[in-house]
PDB file of C-alpha atoms and ligand atoms in Angstrom:
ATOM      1  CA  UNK A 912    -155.118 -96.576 168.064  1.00 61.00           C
ATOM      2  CA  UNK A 913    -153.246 -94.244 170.455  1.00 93.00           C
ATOM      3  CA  UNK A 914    -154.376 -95.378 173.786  1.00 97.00           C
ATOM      4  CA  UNK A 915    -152.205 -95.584 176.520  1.00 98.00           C
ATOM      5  CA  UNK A 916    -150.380 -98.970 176.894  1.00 98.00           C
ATOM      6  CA  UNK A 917    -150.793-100.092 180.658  1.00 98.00           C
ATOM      7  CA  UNK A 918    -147.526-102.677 181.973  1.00 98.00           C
ATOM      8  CA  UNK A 919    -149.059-104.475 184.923  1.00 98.00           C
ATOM      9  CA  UNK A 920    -146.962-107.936 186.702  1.00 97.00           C
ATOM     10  CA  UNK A 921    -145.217-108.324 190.518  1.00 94.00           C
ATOM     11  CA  UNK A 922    -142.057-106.912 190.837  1.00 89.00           C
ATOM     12  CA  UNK A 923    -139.368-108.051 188.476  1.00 91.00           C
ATOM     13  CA  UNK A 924    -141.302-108.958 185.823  1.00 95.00           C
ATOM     14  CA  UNK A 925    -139.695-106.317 183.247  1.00 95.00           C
ATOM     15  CA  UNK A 926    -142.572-103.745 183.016  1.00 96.00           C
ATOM     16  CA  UNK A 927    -139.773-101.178 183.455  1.00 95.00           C
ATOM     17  CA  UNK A 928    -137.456-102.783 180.548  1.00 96.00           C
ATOM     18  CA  UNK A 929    -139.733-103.720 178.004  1.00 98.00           C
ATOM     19  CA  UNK A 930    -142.272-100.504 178.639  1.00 98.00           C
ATOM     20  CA  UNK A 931    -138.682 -98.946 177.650  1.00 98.00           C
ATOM     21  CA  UNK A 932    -138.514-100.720 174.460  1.00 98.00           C
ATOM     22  CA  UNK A 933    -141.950-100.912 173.491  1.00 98.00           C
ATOM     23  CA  UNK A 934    -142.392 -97.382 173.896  1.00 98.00           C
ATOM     24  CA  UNK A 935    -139.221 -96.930 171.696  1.00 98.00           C
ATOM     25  CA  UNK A 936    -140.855 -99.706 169.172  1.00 98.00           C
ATOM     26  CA  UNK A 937    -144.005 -97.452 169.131  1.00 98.00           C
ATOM     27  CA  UNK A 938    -142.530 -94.106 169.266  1.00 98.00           C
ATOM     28  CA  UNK A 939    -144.561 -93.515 172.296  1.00 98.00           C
ATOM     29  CA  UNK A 940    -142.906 -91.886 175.617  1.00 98.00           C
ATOM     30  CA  UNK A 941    -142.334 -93.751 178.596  1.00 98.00           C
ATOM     31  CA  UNK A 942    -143.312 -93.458 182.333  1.00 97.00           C
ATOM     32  CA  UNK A 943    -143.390 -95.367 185.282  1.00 96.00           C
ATOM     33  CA  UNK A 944    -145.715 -94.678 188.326  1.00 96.00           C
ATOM     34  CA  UNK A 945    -143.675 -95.620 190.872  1.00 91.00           C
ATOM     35  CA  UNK A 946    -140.751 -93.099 189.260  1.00 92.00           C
ATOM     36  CA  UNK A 947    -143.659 -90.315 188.904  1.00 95.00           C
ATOM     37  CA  UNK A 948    -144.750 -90.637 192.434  1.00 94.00           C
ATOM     38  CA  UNK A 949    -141.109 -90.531 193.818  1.00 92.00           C
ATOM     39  CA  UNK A 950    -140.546 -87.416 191.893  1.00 94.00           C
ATOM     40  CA  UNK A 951    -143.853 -85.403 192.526  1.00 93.00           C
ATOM     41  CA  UNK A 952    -143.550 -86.672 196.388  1.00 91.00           C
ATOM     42  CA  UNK A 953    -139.873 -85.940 196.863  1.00 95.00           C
ATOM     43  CA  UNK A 954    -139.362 -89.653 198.260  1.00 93.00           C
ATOM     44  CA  UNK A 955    -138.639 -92.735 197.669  1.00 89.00           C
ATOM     45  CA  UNK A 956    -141.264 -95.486 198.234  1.00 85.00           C
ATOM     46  CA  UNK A 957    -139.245 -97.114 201.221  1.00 87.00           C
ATOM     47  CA  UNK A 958    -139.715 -93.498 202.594  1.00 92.00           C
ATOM     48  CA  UNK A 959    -143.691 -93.112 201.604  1.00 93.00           C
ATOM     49  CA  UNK A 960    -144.134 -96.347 203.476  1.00 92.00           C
ATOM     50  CA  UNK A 961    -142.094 -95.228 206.747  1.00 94.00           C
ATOM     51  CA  UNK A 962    -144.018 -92.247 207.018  1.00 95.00           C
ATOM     52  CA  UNK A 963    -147.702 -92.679 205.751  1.00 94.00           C
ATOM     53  CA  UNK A 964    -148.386 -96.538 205.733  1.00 94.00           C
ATOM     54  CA  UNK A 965    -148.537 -99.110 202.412  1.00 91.00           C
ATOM     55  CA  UNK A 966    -152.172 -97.160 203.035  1.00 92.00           C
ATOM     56  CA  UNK A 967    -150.555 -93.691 202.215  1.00 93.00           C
ATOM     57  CA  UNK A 968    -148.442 -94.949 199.491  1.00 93.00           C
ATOM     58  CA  UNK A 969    -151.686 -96.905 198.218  1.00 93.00           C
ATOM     59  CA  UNK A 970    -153.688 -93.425 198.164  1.00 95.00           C
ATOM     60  CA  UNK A 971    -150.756 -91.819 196.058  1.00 95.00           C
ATOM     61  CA  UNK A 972    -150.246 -94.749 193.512  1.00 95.00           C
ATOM     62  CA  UNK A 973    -153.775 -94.295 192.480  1.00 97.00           C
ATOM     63  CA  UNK A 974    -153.440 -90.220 191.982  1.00 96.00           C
ATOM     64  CA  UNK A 975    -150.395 -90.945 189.868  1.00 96.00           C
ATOM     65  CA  UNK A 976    -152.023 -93.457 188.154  1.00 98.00           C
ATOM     66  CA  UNK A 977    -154.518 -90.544 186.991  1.00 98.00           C
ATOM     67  CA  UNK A 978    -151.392 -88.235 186.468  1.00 96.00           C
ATOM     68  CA  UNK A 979    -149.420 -90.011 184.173  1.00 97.00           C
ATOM     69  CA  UNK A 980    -152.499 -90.762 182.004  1.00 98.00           C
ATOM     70  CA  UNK A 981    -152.320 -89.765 178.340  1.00 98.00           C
ATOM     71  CA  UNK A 982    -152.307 -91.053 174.898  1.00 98.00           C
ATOM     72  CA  UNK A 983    -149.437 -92.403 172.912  1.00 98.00           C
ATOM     73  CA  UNK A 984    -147.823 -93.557 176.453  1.00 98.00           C
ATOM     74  CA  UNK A 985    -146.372 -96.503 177.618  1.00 98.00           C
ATOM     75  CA  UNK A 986    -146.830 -96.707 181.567  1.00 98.00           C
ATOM     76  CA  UNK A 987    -144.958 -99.233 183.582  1.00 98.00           C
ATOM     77  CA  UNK A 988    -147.434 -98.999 187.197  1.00 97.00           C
ATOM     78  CA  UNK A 989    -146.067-100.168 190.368  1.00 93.00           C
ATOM     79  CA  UNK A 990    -146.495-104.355 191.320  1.00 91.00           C
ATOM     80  CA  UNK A 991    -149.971-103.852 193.716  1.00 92.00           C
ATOM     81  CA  UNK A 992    -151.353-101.065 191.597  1.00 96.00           C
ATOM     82  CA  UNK A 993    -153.947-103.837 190.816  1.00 97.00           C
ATOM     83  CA  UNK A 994    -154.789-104.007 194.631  1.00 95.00           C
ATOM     84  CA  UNK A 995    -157.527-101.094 194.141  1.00 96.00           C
ATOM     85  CA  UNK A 996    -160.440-101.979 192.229  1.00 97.00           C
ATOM     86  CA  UNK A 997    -160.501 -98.500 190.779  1.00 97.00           C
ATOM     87  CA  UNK A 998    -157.466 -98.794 189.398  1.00 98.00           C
ATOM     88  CA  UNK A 999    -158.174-101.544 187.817  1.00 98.00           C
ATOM     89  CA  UNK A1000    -161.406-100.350 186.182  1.00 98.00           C
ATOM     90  CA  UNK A1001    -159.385 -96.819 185.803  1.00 98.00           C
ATOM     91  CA  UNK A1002    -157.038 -98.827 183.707  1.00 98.00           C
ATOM     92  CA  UNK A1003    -158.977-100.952 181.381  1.00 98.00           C
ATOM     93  CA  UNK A1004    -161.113 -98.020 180.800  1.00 98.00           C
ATOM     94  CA  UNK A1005    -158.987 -95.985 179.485  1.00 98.00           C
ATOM     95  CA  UNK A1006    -155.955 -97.664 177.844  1.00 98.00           C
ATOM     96  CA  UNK A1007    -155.249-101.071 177.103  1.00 98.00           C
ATOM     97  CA  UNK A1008    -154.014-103.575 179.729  1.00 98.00           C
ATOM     98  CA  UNK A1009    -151.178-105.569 179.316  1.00 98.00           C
ATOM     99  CA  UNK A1010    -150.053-108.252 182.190  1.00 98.00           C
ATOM    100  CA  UNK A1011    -146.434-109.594 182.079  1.00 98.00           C
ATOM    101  CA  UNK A1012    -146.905-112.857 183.724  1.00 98.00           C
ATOM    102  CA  UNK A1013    -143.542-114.806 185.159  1.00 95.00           C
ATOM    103  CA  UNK A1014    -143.237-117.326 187.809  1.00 92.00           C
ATOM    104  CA  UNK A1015    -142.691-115.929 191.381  1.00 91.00           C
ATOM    105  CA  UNK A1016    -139.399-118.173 191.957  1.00 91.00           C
ATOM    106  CA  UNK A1017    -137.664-116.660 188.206  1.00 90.00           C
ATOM    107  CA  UNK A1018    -138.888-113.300 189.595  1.00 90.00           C
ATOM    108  CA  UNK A1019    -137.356-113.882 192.999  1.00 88.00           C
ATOM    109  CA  UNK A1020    -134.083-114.726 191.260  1.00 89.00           C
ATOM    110  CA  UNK A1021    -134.230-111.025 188.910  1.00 89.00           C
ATOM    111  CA  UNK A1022    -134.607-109.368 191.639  1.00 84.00           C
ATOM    112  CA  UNK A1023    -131.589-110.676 193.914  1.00 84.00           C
ATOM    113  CA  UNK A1024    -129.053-110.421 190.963  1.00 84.00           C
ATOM    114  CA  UNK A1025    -130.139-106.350 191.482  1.00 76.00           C
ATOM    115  CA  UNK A1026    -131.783-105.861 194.908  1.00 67.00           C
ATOM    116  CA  UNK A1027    -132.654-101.872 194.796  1.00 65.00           C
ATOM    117  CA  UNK A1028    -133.517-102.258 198.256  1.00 52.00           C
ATOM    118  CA  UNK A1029    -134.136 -98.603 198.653  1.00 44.00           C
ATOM    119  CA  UNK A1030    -136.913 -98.890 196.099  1.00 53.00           C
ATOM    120  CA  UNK A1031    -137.846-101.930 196.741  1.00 58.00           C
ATOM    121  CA  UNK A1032    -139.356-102.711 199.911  1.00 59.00           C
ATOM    122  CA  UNK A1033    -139.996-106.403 201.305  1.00 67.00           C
ATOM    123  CA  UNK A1034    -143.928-106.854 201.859  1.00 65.00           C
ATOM    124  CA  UNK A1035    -143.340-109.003 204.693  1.00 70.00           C
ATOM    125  CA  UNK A1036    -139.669-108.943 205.866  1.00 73.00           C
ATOM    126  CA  UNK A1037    -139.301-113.062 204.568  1.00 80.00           C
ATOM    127  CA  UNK A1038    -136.669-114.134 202.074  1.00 83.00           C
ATOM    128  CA  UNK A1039    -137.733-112.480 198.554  1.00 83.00           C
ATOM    129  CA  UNK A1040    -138.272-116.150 196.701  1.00 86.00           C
ATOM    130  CA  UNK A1041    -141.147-116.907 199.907  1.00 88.00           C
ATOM    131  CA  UNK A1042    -142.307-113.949 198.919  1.00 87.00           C
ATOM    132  CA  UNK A1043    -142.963-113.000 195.804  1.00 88.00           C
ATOM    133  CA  UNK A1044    -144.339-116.859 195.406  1.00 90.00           C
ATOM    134  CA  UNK A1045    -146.845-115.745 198.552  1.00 91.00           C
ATOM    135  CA  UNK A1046    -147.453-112.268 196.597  1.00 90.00           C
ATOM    136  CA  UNK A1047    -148.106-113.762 192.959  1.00 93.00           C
ATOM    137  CA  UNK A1048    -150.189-116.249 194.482  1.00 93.00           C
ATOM    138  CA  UNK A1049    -152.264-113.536 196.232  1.00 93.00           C
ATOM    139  CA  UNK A1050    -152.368-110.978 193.013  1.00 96.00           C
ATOM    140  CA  UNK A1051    -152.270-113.361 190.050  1.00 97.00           C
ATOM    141  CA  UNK A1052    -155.849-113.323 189.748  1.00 97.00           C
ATOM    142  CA  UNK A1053    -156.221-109.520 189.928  1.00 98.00           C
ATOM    143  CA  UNK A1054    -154.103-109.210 187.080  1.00 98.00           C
ATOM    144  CA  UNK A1055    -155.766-111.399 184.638  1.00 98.00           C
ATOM    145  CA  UNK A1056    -159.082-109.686 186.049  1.00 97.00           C
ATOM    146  CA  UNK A1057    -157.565-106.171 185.180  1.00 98.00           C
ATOM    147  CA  UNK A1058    -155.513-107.276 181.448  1.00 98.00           C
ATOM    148  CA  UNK A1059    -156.709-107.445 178.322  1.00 98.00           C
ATOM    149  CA  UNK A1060    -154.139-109.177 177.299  1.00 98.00           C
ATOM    150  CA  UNK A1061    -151.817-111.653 179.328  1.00 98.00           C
ATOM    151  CA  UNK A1062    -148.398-111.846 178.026  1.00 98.00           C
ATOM    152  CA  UNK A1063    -145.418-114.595 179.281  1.00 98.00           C
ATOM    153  CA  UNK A1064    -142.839-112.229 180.699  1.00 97.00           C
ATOM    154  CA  UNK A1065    -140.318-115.406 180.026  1.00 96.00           C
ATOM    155  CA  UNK A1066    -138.552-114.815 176.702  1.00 97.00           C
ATOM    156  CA  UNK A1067    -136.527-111.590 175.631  1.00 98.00           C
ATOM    157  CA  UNK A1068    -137.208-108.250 175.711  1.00 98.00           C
ATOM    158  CA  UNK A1069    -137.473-108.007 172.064  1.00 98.00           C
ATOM    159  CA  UNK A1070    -139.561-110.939 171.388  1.00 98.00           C
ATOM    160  CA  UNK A1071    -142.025-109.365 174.418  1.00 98.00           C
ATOM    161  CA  UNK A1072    -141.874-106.082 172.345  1.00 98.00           C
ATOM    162  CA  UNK A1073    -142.877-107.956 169.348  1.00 98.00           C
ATOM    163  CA  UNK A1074    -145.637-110.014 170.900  1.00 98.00           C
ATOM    164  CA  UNK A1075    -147.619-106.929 172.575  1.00 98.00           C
ATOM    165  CA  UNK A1076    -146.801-104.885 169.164  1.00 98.00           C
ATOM    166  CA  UNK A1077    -148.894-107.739 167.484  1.00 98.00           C
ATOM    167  CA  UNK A1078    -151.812-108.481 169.632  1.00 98.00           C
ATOM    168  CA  UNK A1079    -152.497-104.693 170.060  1.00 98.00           C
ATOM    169  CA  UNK A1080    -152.300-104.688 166.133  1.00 97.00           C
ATOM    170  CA  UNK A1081    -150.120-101.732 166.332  1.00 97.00           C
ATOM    171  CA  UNK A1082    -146.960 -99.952 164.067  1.00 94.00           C
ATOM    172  CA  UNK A1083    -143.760 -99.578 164.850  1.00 95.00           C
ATOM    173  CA  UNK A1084    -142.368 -95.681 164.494  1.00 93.00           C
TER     174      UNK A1084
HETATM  175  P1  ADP F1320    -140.199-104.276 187.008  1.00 68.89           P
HETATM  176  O1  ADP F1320    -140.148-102.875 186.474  1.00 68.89           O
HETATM  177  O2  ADP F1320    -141.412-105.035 186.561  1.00 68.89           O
HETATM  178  O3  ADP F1320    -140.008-104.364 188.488  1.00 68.89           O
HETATM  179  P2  ADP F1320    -137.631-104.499 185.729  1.00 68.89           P
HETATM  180  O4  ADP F1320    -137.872-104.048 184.336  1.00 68.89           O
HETATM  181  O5  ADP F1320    -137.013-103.527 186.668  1.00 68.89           O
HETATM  182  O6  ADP F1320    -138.982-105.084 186.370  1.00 68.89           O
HETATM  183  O7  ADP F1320    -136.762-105.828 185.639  1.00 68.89           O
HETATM  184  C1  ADP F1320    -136.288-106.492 186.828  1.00 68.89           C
HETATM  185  C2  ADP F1320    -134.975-107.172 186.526  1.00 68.89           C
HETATM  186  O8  ADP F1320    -135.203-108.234 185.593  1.00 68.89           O
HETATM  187  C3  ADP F1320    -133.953-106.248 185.868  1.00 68.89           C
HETATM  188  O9  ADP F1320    -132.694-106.582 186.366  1.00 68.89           O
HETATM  189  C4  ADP F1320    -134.055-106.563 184.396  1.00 68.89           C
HETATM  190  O10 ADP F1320    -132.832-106.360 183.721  1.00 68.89           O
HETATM  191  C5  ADP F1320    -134.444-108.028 184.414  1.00 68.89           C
HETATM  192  N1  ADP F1320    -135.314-108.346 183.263  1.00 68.89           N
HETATM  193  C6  ADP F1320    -136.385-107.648 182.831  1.00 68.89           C
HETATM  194  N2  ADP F1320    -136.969-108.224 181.772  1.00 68.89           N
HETATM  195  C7  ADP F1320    -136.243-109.334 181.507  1.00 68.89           C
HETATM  196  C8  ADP F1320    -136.335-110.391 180.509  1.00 68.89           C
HETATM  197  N3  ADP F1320    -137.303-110.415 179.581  1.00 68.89           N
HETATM  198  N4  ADP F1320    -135.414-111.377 180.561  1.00 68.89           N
HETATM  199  C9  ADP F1320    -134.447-111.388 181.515  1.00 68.89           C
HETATM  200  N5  ADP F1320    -134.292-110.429 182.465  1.00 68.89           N
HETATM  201  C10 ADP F1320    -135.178-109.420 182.472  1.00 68.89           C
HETATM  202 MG1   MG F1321    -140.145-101.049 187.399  1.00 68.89          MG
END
């Protein structure tokens, strides 16, 4: 099985750092949608949101979502790429689905230690550890609607690696 591995979770939750290693693990390459879209766009995301909306930026996840597409890939997507129904069905359709599930106050705390503010805009303007509760609360069931499997984002990368290696029954390179 080649299909392309799909990293969904909030913010913090590691889809960047362990879609790194897994796609190492696998010999697969590596992309992330929100890194695609900032590079085909020219922007960042704070700068996608100033200018078209969370609408706009919505619109674009969903194209990249489609561009980045391909076999033997490993594709960490952006924390509300779930929001869309059609991404979600776009997703389980045609790779297979992996949520990274962490509690929204552990999450909260990852992303203080290293803010990225640029890239990572507040929803709602509120401390991040209101937040992301409020967000994971809002989303959690529209990522275990959109994984096939759901995967506790909790221990080391490695041992993550080694958990989605096994339950997609695939070889390391
Ligand atoms: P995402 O891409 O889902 O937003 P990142 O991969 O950027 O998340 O990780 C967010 C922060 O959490 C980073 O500082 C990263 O080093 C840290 N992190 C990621 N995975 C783990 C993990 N399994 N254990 C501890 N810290 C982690
Ligand atoms: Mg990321």
């Amino acid at each position: 099985m080649s299909l392309p591995i799909y990293l969904i979770g909030a913010r913090g939750c590691g889809k960047t750092t362990v879609g790194q290693a897994l796609a190492l693990a696998l010999g697969y390459d590596f992309c992330d949608t929100d890194h695609f879209l900032q590079h085909s766009s020219q922007q960042t995301v704070a700068d996608i949101v100033a200018a078209e909306g969370w609408s706009g930026f919505r619109t674009r996840e969903t194209e990249s979502l489609k561009g980045v597409t391909a076999a033997r890939k490993v594709i960490a997507t952006g924390g509300g790429m779930v929001l869309a129904e059609e991404n979600r069905l776009y997703m389980r359709e045609h790779g297979r689905v992996i949520y990274l599930s962490a509690d929204g106050l552990v999450l909260a705390a990852r992303l203080e230690a290293y803010p990225q503010t640029e890239q990572r805009p507040t929803l709602t303007g509120r401390p991040i550890a209101e937040e992301m509760v409020e967000v994971l609360a809002a989303r959690d069931a529209l990522y275990q609607q959109a994984a096939h499997h759901i995967i506790d984002a909790m221990p080391s990368t490695d041992a993550i690696v080694n958990q989605i290696v096994s339950v997609l029954s695939l070889a390391r390179a």
